[in-house]
XYZ file of C-alpha atoms in Angstrom:
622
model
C 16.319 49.397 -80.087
C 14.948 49.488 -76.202
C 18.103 48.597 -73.629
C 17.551 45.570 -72.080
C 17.622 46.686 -68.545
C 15.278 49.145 -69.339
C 13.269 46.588 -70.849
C 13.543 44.455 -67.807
C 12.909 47.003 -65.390
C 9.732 48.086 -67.529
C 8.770 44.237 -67.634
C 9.040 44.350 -63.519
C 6.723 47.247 -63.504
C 4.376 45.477 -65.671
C 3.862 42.807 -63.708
C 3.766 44.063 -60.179
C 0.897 46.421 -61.823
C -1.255 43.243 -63.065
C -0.630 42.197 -59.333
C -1.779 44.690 -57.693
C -4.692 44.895 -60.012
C -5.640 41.453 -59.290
C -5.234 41.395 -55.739
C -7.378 44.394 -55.898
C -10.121 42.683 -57.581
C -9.988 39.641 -55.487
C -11.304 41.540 -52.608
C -13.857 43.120 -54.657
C -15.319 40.427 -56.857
C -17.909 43.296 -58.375
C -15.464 45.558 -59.502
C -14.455 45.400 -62.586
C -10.983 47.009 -63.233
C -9.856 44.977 -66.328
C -10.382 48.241 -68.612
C -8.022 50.597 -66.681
C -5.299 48.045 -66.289
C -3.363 49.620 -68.830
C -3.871 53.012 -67.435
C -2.254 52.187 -64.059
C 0.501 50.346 -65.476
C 1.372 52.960 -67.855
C 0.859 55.478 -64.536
C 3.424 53.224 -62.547
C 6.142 53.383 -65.452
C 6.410 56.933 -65.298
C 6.926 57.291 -61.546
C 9.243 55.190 -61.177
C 12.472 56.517 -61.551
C 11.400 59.187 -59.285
C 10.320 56.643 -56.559
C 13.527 54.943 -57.357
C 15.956 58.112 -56.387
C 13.686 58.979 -53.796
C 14.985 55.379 -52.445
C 19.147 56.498 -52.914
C 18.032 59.202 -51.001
C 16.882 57.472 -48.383
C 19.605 54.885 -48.546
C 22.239 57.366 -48.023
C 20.579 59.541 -45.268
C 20.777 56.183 -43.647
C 23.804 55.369 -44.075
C 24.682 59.099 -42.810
C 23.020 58.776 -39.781
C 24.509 55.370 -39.461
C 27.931 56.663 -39.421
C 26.980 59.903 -37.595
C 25.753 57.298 -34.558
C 28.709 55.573 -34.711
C 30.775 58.758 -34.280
C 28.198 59.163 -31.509
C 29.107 55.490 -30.078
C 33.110 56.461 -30.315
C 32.524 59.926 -29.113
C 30.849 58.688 -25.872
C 33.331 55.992 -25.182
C 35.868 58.814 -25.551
C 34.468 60.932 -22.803
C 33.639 57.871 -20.820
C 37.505 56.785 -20.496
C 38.357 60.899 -20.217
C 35.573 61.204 -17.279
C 37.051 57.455 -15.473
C 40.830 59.266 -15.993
C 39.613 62.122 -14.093
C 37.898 60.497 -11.780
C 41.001 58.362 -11.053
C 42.968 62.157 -10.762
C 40.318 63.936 -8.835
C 40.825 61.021 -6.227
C 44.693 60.966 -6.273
C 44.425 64.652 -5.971
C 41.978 64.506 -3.025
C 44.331 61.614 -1.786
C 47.602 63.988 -1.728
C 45.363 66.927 -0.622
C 44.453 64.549 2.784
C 48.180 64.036 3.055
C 48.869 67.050 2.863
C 46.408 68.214 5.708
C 47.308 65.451 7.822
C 51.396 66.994 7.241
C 50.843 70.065 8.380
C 47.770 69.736 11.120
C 47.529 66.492 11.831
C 50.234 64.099 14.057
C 53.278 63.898 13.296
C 53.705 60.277 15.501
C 52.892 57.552 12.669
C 52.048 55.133 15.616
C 49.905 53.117 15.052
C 46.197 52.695 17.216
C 44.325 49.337 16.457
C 41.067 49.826 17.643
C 39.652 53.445 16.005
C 37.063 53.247 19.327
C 40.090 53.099 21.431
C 39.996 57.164 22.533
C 36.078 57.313 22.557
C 34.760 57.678 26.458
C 31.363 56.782 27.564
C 29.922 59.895 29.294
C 27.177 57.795 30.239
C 24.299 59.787 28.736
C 21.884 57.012 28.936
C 21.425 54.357 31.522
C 22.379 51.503 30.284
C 25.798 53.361 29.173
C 25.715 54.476 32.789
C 25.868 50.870 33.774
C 28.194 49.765 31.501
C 30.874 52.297 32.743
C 30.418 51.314 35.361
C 30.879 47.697 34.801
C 34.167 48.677 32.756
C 35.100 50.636 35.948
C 34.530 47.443 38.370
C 36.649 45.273 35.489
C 39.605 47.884 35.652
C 40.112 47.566 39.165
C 40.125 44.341 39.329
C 42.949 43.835 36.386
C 46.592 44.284 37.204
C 48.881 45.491 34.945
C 51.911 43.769 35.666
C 54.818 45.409 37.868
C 54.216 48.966 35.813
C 54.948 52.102 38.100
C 53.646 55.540 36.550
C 57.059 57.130 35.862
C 58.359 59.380 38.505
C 59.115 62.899 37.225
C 62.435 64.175 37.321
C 62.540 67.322 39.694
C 63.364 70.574 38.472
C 66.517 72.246 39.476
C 65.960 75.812 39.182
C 69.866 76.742 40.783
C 72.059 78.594 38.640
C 75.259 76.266 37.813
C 78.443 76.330 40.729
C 81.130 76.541 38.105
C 80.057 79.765 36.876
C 82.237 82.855 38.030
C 79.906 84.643 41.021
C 79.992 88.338 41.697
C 78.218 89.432 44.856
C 76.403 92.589 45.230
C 74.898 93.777 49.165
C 72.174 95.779 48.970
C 71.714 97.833 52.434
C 69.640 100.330 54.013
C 71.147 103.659 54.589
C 72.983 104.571 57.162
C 70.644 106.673 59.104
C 67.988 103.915 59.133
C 70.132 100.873 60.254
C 71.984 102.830 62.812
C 71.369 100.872 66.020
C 70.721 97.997 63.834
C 72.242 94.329 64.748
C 72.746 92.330 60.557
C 71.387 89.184 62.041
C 71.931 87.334 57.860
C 71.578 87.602 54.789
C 68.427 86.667 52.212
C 70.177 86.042 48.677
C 68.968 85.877 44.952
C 71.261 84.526 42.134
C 70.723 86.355 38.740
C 72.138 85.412 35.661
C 73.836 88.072 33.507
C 74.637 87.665 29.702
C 77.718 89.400 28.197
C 78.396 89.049 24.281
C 81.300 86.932 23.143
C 84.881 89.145 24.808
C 87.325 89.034 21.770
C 90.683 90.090 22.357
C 93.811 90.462 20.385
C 97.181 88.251 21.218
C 100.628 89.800 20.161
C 103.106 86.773 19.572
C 106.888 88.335 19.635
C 109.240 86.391 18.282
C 112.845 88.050 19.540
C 115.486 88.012 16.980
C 118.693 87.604 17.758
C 122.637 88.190 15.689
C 125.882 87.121 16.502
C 128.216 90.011 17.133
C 130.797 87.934 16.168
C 129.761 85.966 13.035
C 127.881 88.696 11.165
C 127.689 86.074 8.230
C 125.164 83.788 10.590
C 122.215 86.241 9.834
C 119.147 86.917 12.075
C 118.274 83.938 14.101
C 114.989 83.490 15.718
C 112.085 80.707 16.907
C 110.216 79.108 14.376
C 106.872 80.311 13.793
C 103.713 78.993 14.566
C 101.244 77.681 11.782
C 97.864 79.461 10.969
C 94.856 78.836 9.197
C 95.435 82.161 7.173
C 98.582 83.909 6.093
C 100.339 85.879 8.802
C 98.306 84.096 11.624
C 95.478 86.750 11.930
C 93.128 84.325 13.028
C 93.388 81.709 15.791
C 91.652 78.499 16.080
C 89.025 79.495 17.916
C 87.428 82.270 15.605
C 87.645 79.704 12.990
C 85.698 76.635 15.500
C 83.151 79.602 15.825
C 82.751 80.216 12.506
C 82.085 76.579 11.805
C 80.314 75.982 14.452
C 78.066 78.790 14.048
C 77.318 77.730 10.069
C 76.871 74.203 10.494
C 76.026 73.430 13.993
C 73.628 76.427 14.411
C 72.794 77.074 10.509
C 73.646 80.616 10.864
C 74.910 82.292 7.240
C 77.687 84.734 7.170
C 76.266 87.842 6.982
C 74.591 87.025 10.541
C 77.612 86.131 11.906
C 79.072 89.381 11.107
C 76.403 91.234 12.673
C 77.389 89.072 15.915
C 81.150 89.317 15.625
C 79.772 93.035 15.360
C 78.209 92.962 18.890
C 81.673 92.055 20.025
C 83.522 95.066 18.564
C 84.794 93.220 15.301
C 83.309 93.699 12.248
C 84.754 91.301 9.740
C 84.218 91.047 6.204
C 81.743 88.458 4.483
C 84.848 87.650 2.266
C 87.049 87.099 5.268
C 84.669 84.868 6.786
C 84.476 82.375 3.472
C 88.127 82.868 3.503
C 88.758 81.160 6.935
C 86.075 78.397 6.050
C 87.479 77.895 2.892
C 90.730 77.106 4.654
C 89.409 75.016 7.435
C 87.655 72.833 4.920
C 91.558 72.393 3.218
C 92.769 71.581 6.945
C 90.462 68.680 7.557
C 90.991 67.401 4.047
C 92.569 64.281 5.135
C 90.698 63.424 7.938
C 87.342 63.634 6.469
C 88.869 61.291 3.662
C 90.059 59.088 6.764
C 86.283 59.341 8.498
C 84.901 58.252 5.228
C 87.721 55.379 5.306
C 86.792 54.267 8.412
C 82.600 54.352 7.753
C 83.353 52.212 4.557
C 85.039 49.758 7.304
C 81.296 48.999 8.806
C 79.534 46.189 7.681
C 76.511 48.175 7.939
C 75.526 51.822 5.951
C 72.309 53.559 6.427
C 72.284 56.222 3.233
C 69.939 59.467 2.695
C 70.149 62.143 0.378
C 68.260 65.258 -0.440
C 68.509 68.671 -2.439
C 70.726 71.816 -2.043
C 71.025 74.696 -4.753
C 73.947 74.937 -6.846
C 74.597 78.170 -8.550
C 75.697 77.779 -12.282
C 78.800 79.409 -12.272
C 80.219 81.267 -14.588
C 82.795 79.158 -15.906
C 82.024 75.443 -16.715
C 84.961 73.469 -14.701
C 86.533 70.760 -17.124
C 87.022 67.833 -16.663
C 90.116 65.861 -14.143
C 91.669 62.789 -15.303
C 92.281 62.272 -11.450
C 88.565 63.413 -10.499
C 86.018 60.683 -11.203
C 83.650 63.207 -9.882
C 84.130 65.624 -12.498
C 82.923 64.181 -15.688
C 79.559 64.291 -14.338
C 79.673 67.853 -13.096
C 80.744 68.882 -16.679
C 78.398 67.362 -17.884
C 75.374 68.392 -15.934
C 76.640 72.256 -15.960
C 76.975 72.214 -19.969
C 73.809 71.082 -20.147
C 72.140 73.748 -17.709
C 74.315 76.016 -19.385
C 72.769 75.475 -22.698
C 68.946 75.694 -21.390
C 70.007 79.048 -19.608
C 69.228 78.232 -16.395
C 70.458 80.007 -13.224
C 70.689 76.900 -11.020
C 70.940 72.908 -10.922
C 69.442 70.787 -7.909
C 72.531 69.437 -6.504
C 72.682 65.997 -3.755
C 73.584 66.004 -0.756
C 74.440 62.560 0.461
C 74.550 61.203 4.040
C 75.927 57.869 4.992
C 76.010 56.848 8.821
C 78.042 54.138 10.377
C 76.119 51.826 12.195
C 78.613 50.425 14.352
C 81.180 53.255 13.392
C 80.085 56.306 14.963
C 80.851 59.074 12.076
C 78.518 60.454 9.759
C 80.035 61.134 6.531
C 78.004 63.678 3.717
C 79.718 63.467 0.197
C 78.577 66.127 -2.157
C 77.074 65.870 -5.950
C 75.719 67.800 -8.777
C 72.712 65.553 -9.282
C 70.911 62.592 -8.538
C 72.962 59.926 -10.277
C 73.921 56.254 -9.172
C 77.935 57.726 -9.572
C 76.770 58.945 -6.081
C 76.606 55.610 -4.071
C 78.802 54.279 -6.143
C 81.544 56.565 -6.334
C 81.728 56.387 -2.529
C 81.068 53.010 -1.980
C 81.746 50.425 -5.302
C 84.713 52.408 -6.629
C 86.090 52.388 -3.286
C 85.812 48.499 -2.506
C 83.350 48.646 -0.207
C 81.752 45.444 0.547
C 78.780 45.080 3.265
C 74.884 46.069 3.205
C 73.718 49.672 2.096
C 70.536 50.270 4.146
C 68.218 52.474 2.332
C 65.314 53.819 0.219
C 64.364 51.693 -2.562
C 65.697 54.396 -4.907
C 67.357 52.837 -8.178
C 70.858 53.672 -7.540
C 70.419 51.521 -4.139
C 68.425 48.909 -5.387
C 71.360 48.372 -8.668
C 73.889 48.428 -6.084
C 74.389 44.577 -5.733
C 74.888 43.958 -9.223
C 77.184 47.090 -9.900
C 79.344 45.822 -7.460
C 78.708 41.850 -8.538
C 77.564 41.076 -5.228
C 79.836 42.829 -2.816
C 76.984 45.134 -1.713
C 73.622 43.846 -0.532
C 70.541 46.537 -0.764
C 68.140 46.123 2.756
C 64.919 48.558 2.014
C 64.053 50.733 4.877
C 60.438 49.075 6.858
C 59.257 52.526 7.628
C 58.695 53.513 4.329
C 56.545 50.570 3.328
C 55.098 51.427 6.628
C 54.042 54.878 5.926
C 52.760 53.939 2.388
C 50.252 51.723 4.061
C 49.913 54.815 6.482
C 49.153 56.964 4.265
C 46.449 54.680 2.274
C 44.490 53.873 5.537
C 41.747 55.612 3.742
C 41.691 54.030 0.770
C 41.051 50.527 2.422
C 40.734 51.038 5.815
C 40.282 47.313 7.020
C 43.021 46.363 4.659
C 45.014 49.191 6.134
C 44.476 48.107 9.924
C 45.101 45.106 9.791
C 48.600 45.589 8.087
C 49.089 48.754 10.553
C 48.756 46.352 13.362
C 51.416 43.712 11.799
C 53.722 46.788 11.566
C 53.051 47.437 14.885
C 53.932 43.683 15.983
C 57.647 44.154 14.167
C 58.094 47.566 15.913
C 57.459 45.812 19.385
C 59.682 43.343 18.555
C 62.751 45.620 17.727
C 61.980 47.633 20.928
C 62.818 44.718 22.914
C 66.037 43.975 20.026
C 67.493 47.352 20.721
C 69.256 46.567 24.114
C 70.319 43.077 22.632
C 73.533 42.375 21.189
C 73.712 41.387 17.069
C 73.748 37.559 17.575
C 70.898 37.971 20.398
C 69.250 40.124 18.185
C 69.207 37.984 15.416
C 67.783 34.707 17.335
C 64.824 37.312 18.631
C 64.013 38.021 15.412
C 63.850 34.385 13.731
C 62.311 33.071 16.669
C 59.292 36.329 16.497
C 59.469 38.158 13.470
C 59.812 35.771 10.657
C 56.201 34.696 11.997
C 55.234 37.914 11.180
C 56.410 38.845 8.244
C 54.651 35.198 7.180
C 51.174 36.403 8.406
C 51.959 39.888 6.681
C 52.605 37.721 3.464
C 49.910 34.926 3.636
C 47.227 38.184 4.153
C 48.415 40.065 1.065
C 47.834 37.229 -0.996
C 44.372 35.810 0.371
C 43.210 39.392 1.093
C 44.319 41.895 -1.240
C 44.038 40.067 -4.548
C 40.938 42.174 -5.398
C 42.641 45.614 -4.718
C 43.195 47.430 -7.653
C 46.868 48.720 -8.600
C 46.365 52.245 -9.243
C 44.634 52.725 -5.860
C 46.610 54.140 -2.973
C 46.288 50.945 -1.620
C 47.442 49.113 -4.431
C 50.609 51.128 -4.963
C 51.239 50.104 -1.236
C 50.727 47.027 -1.607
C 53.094 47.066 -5.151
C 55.634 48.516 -3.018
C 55.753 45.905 -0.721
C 55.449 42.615 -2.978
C 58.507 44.553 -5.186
C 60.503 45.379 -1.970
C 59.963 42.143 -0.244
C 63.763 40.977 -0.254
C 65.226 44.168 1.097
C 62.563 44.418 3.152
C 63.019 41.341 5.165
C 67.094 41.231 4.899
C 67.151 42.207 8.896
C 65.629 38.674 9.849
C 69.070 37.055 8.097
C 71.331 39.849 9.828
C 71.300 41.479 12.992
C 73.614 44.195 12.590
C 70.494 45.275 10.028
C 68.476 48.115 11.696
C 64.816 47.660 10.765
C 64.866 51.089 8.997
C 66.639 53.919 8.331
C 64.820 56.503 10.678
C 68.187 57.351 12.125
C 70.233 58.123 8.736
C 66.950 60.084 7.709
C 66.779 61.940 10.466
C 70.290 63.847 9.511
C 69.061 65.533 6.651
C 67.148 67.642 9.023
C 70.529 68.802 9.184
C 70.849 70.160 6.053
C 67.662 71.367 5.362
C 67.481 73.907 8.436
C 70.783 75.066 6.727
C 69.410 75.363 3.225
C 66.498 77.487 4.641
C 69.594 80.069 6.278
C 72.140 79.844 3.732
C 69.711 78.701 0.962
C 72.082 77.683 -1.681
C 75.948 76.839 -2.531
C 77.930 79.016 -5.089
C 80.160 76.744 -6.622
C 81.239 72.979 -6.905
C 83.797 73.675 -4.522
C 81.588 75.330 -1.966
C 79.552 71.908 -2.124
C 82.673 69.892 -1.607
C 83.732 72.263 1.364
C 80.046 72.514 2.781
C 79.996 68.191 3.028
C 83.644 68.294 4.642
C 82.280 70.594 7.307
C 79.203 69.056 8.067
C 80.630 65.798 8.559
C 82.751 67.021 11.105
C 80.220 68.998 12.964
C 77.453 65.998 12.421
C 80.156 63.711 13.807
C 80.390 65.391 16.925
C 77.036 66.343 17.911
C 76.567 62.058 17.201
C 78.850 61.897 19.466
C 77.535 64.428 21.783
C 80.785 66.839 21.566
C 80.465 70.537 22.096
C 80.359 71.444 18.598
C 82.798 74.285 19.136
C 85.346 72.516 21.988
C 85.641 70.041 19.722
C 86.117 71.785 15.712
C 88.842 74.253 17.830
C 90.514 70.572 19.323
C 90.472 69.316 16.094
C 91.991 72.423 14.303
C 94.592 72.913 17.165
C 95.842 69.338 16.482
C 96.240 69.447 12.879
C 98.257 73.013 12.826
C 100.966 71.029 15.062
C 101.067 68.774 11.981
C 99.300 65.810 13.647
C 98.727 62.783 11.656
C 97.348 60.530 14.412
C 94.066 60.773 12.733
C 92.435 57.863 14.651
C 92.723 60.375 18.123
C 90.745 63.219 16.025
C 87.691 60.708 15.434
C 85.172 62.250 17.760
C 84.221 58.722 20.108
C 88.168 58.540 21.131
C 88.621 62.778 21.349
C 85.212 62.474 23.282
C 87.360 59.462 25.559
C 90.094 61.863 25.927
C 88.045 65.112 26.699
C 84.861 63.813 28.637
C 84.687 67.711 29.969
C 83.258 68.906 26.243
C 80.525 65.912 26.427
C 77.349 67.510 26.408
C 75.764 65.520 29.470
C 72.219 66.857 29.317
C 71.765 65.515 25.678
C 73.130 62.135 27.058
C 70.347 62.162 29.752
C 67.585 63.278 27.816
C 68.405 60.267 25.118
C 68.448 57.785 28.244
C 65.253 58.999 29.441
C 63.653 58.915 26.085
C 64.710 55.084 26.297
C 63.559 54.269 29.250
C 60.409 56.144 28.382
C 60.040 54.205 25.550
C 60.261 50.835 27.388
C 58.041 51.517 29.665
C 55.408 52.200 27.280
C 55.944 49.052 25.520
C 55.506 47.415 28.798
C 52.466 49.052 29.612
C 51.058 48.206 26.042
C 52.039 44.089 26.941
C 50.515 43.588 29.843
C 47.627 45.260 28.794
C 47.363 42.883 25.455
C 48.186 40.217 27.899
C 45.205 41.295 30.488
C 42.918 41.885 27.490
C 43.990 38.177 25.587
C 43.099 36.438 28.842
C-alpha cells in the first residue's frame, strides 16, 4: 500500500506537470503536446527528491551564512567599542603626555592670561599694521595708569658684613724702593676667607672633696650636668648641628661625617643616629605640646605625601596604649606575607593658620586613622583645609560634625588648567573667573578675618554665582570622561568645600601654603631616601616639626634646635617659651632678617602687580 504523503507529494507533482503542460500549449496553440504529457510527468517524479535536497542544501548554506554575518555584525561592533576605548586612551594618554611636557619645560606660574593675543607684537610688516601701531602707540600715551611707579630696585651692597672678626694684612714695597718715600694712605680690599667648622674639646672637673674628720660622710662633690648621651660626650651644639644639618639642609649621615671629617672628627654613622635618636626622646613632650597647641586653631591646612619604610625584620605587635599600632601590624604582616622589601609610608603635615607651628605626624599608610588619629580622637573641633581626599572629605561625619572639610580652590583651579586644551573657550572663560577670586584675596590678605569676610560676600559670592550659572548653561554638552568633564565633575562634587571661605574668613582660599611644606620632605627623601624602622618615622616627624617650625618662624635653624636642647637638659617645663614665635620674641638676634625682607618685598611686589593689572582693566573697561 503507497504512503499517503508519498501519494500526496506524487499527486503535487502531477498536477504542477499538467500545468506547465498547459501553460505551454497556451502560448503555442499549434503544438500539440497532449501525447508526451505522461512522459514529462513521469520525468518530474523522478527528479524530485533530488531537487528537493538540493533545496535543504540551500536552506542551510543560508542559514550558515546567516549566522556567519551575524557573527560578522557582533564582531564589528566588538572592534568598534575596542577602537572608541582606545581612542578615548590614546587621548588621555596624549592628554597626560602634554602635562607632562608642560611639567618639566613649560611654566611653572599657573597664572592665568585672558587674552591668548595678549604677548603677540605687531612688527608692522605691512602698512596698514604700520598704522595701526602706531595708532595703539598714540592711544598708550594718552592713557594713565593710575598712581603706578615702576618699582625702584633695591641697590646692591657688595661690603663684606662689620660684625665679622677683621684681620689686616699691609702689603709694601721693599725697602730699597720706598726709601725716600713719604706713605701718603692706604688703598684697601676686604676678602672673605672660609675656615671649616673649629671643634674643640671641653674638660668639665668636678673636684671632690672628704671630710678628714667624718670619714663616714663619703666623697662629696657638685652635681653633674645632664647630657644628651651617657657620660656627656656630646654637647648641645653637635647635636643642633646634626639636626640641623639632616632636616634643615637634607644632608644624610654619612655626609655629615665626611664634614665633621674636614674638622678633624670622624664620628661614626652609628654615633650620629645615636645622638638623633636621643634628641628626638628630648623633645618628646614638646612636640606633643606643639601639636596641642595647633589642634587649638580654628583653622588646619593638611598635606601628606610618601616616604619609604623598610620592612623590618621583626613585625612590632601591637600596644594597648598605641592606637597607632594596630594599623602598623597590620600593614607590615601583610607586606610581610607578599615578600616585599618596603611599604609606602605617610608623611603628614598640618599647619596652624593662626598658630604658627607646623606639626608632621608619621604613618605606615594612607589610611583615614591618619587625620583622625590626630585630629577626631584628640577632640579637635574647627575646619580641616584640604585636598578632597576621602579621609578629609569623611571627616565631618567621623567626628559628627565637630570638623568641617573646606576643599583647597587651587586644585579645582589647576584641573581646569590643565584641561585648557580640551575646551579651550570653556577653559578661558573659567580661568578668568579664577583669576577674579585670586584678585580678590590679594586685596583680603592685608585685611583682618571679619574685614576679610565682608570683602568676600560683598565680591566673591558674585563670582562664584557667575562661575555656577556658566557651568550649568554652558557645559551641559561636555562629556564626563573628557578632561574637561572630569574638571568640571570635580567642581560640581566639591562645590561645598569649595566655597566654605565665603562663610569664614579665617578660611584661606587654598592650601598653597600647607602644600608647599612637603617640599620639605621630599628634598630629604631624595638625600636620605628612605626610613628604617617605625620608630625612625616617628623620630624623623618629631624633628622636622621642630626644624619646620623655626624656619616658619624665620629662626636660625641651628641657634634655635641648640636653644631648645639647652633648655630642656636644665629640666625646663615652660614649654610655651620653647614655641619658636615667643623664643624668636626673646632672641630677635637668631631671626634670619634677609628672609623677612625678601617675603616683604615679594608682597609688595605682588601688590603692585595687582595694581597695575586694575587700572589697566579699568583704562581698558572705559
Amino acid at each position: 500500500m503507497r504512503n499517503e504523503s508519498v501519494f500526496l507529494s506524487e499527486s503535487e507533482s502531477a498536477t504542477e506537470s499538467r500545468r506547465f503542460f498547459l501553460d505551454i500549449c497556451s502560448r503555442n496553440r499549434r503544438l500539440d503536446l497532449a501525447p508526451f504529457q505522461g512522459l514529462v510527468t513521469f520525468l518530474f517524479m523522478t527528479k524530485r527528491p533530488r531537487l528537493q535536497q538540493r533545496v535543504e542544501q540551500l536552506e542551510a548554506e543560508n542559514r550558515r551564512l546567516q549566522a556567519d554575518c551575524q557573527r560578522a555584525e557582533d564582531e564589528k561592533r566588538r572592534l568598534a567599542e575596542e577602537n572608541e576605548e582606545l581612542r578615548e586612551q590614546l587621548e588621555q594618554k596624549e592628554h597626560e603626555f602634554s602635562l607632562l611636557l608642560e611639567r618639566f619645560f613649560g611654566p611653572k606660574s599657573e597664572r592665568f592670561i585672558e587674552d591668548p593675543n595678549q604677548l603677540t607684537l605687531p612688527f608692522g610688516d605691512q602698512a596698514e599694521g604700520a598704522d595701526e601701531g602706531v595708532k595703539q602707540a598714540e592711544e598708550d600715551q594718552e592713557t594713565t595708569v593710575g598712581e603706578h611707579q615702576r618699582r625702584k630696585r633695591k641697590p646692591r651692597c657688595e661690603k663684606l658684613p662689620e660684625h665679622l672678626p677683621r684681620e689686616v694684612v699691609t702689603i709694601d714695597l721693599p725697602d730699597e724702593e720706598k726709601a725716600g718715600l713719604v706713605c701718603i694712605g692706604y688703598d684697601s680690599t676686604e676678602t672673605l676667607i672660609f675656615s671649616p667648622s673649629a671643634l674643640k674639646v671641653r674638660e668639665t672637673r668636678y673636684p671632690k672633696y672628704i671630710d678628714p674628720s667624718d670619714a663616714s660622710a663619703g666623697v662629696q662633690q657638685s652635681e653633674r650636668q645632664a647630657g644628651l648621651v651617657e657620660g656627656n660626650r656630646y654637647d648641645a651644639s653637635v647635636a643642633a648641628q646634626i639636626v640641623a644639618a639632616k632636616y634643615g639642609y637634607h644632608l644624610p649621615v654619612y655626609r655629615q661625617q665626611d664634614i665633621f671629617a674636614g674638622s678633624g672628627w670622624t664620628p661614626a654613622r652609628s654615633t650620629l643616629l645615636n645622638i638623633l635618636a636621643s634628641v628626638a626622646t628630648l623633645i618628646r613632650p614638646l612636640i606633643a605640646y606643639f601639636a596641642t597647641e595647633v589642634r587649638r586653631d580654628s583653622v588646619l591646612g593638611s598635606d601628606d605625601t610618601s616616604i619609604t619604610l623598610l620592612l623590618p625584620a621583626a613585625i612590632p605587635k601591637v600596644e594597648p596604649d598605641d592606637p597607632k599600632s594596630a594599623r602598623v601590624h597590620e600593614v607590615l604582616t601583610a607586606a610581610q606575607a607578599e615578600r616585599r622589601p618596603s611599604v609606602t609610608a605617610k608623611m603628614w603635615a598640618y599647619r596652624g593658620v593662626h598658630v604658627p607651628l607646623n606639626v608632621f605626624d608619621f604613618t605606615v599608610s594612607r589610611h583615614r586613622d591618619g587625620p583622625d588619629l590626630f585630629l577626631v580622637d584628640n577632640g579637635y573641633e574647627g575646619t580641616l583645609l584640604g585636598d578632597c581626599y576621602g579621609g578629609n572629605v569623611g571627616i565631618a561625619m567621623r567626628s559628627n560634625g565637630a570638623i568641617v572639610h573646606a576643599a583647597c580652590v587651587s586644585h579645582a583651579r589647576r584641573k581646569v588648567r590643565e584641561a585648557r586644551h580640551n575646551h579651550p573657550a570653556h577653559a578661558q572663560r573659567l580661568l578668568a573667573l579664577f583669576r577674579e577670586l585670586y584678585g580678590i584675596e590679594g586685596r583680603a590678605a592685608e585685611l583682618d578675618d571679619a574685614a576679610r569676610l565682608e570683602l568676600r560676600q560683598a565680591e566673591s559670592t558674585a563670582v562664584w554665582d557667575r562661575m555656577r550659572e556658566y557651568i550649568d548653561a554652558e557645559m551641559a554638552q561636555v562629556l564626563p570622561k573628557e578632561a574637561m568633564g572630569k574638571a568640571i565633575g570635580y567642581l560640581n562634587n566639591q562645590w561645598e568645600g569649595l566655597t566654605r571661605h565665603l562663610s569664614d574668613g579665617a578660611v584661606p582660599i587654598d592650601n598653597n601654603l600647607t602644600e608647599q611644606l612637603m617640599r620639605q620632605i621630599a628634598l630629604g627623601r631624595k638625600n636620605w631616601l628612605f626610613v628604617g624602622s617605625v620608630s625612625a618615622g616617628y623620630r624623623a616627624a618629631d624633628l622636622m616639626t621642630l626644624v619646620s617650625s623655626a624656619v616658619r618662624n624665620d629662626l636660625d635653624v641651628w641657634s634655635y634646635v641648640k636653644g631648645v636642647l639647652d633648655a630642656l637638659l636644665t629640666g625646663c617645663e615652660d614649654y610655651a617659651s620653647l614655641r619658636p614665635d615667643a623664643w624668636a620674641a626673646a632672641h630677635p638676634e637668631h631671626l634670619r632678617q634677609y628672609r623677612i625682607e625678601e617675603r616683604q618685598e615679594r608682597a609688595e611686589r605682588k601688590r603692585q602687580s595687582r595694581e597695575k593689572r586694575r587700572c589697566l582693566q579699568a583704562s581698558g573697561s572705559r
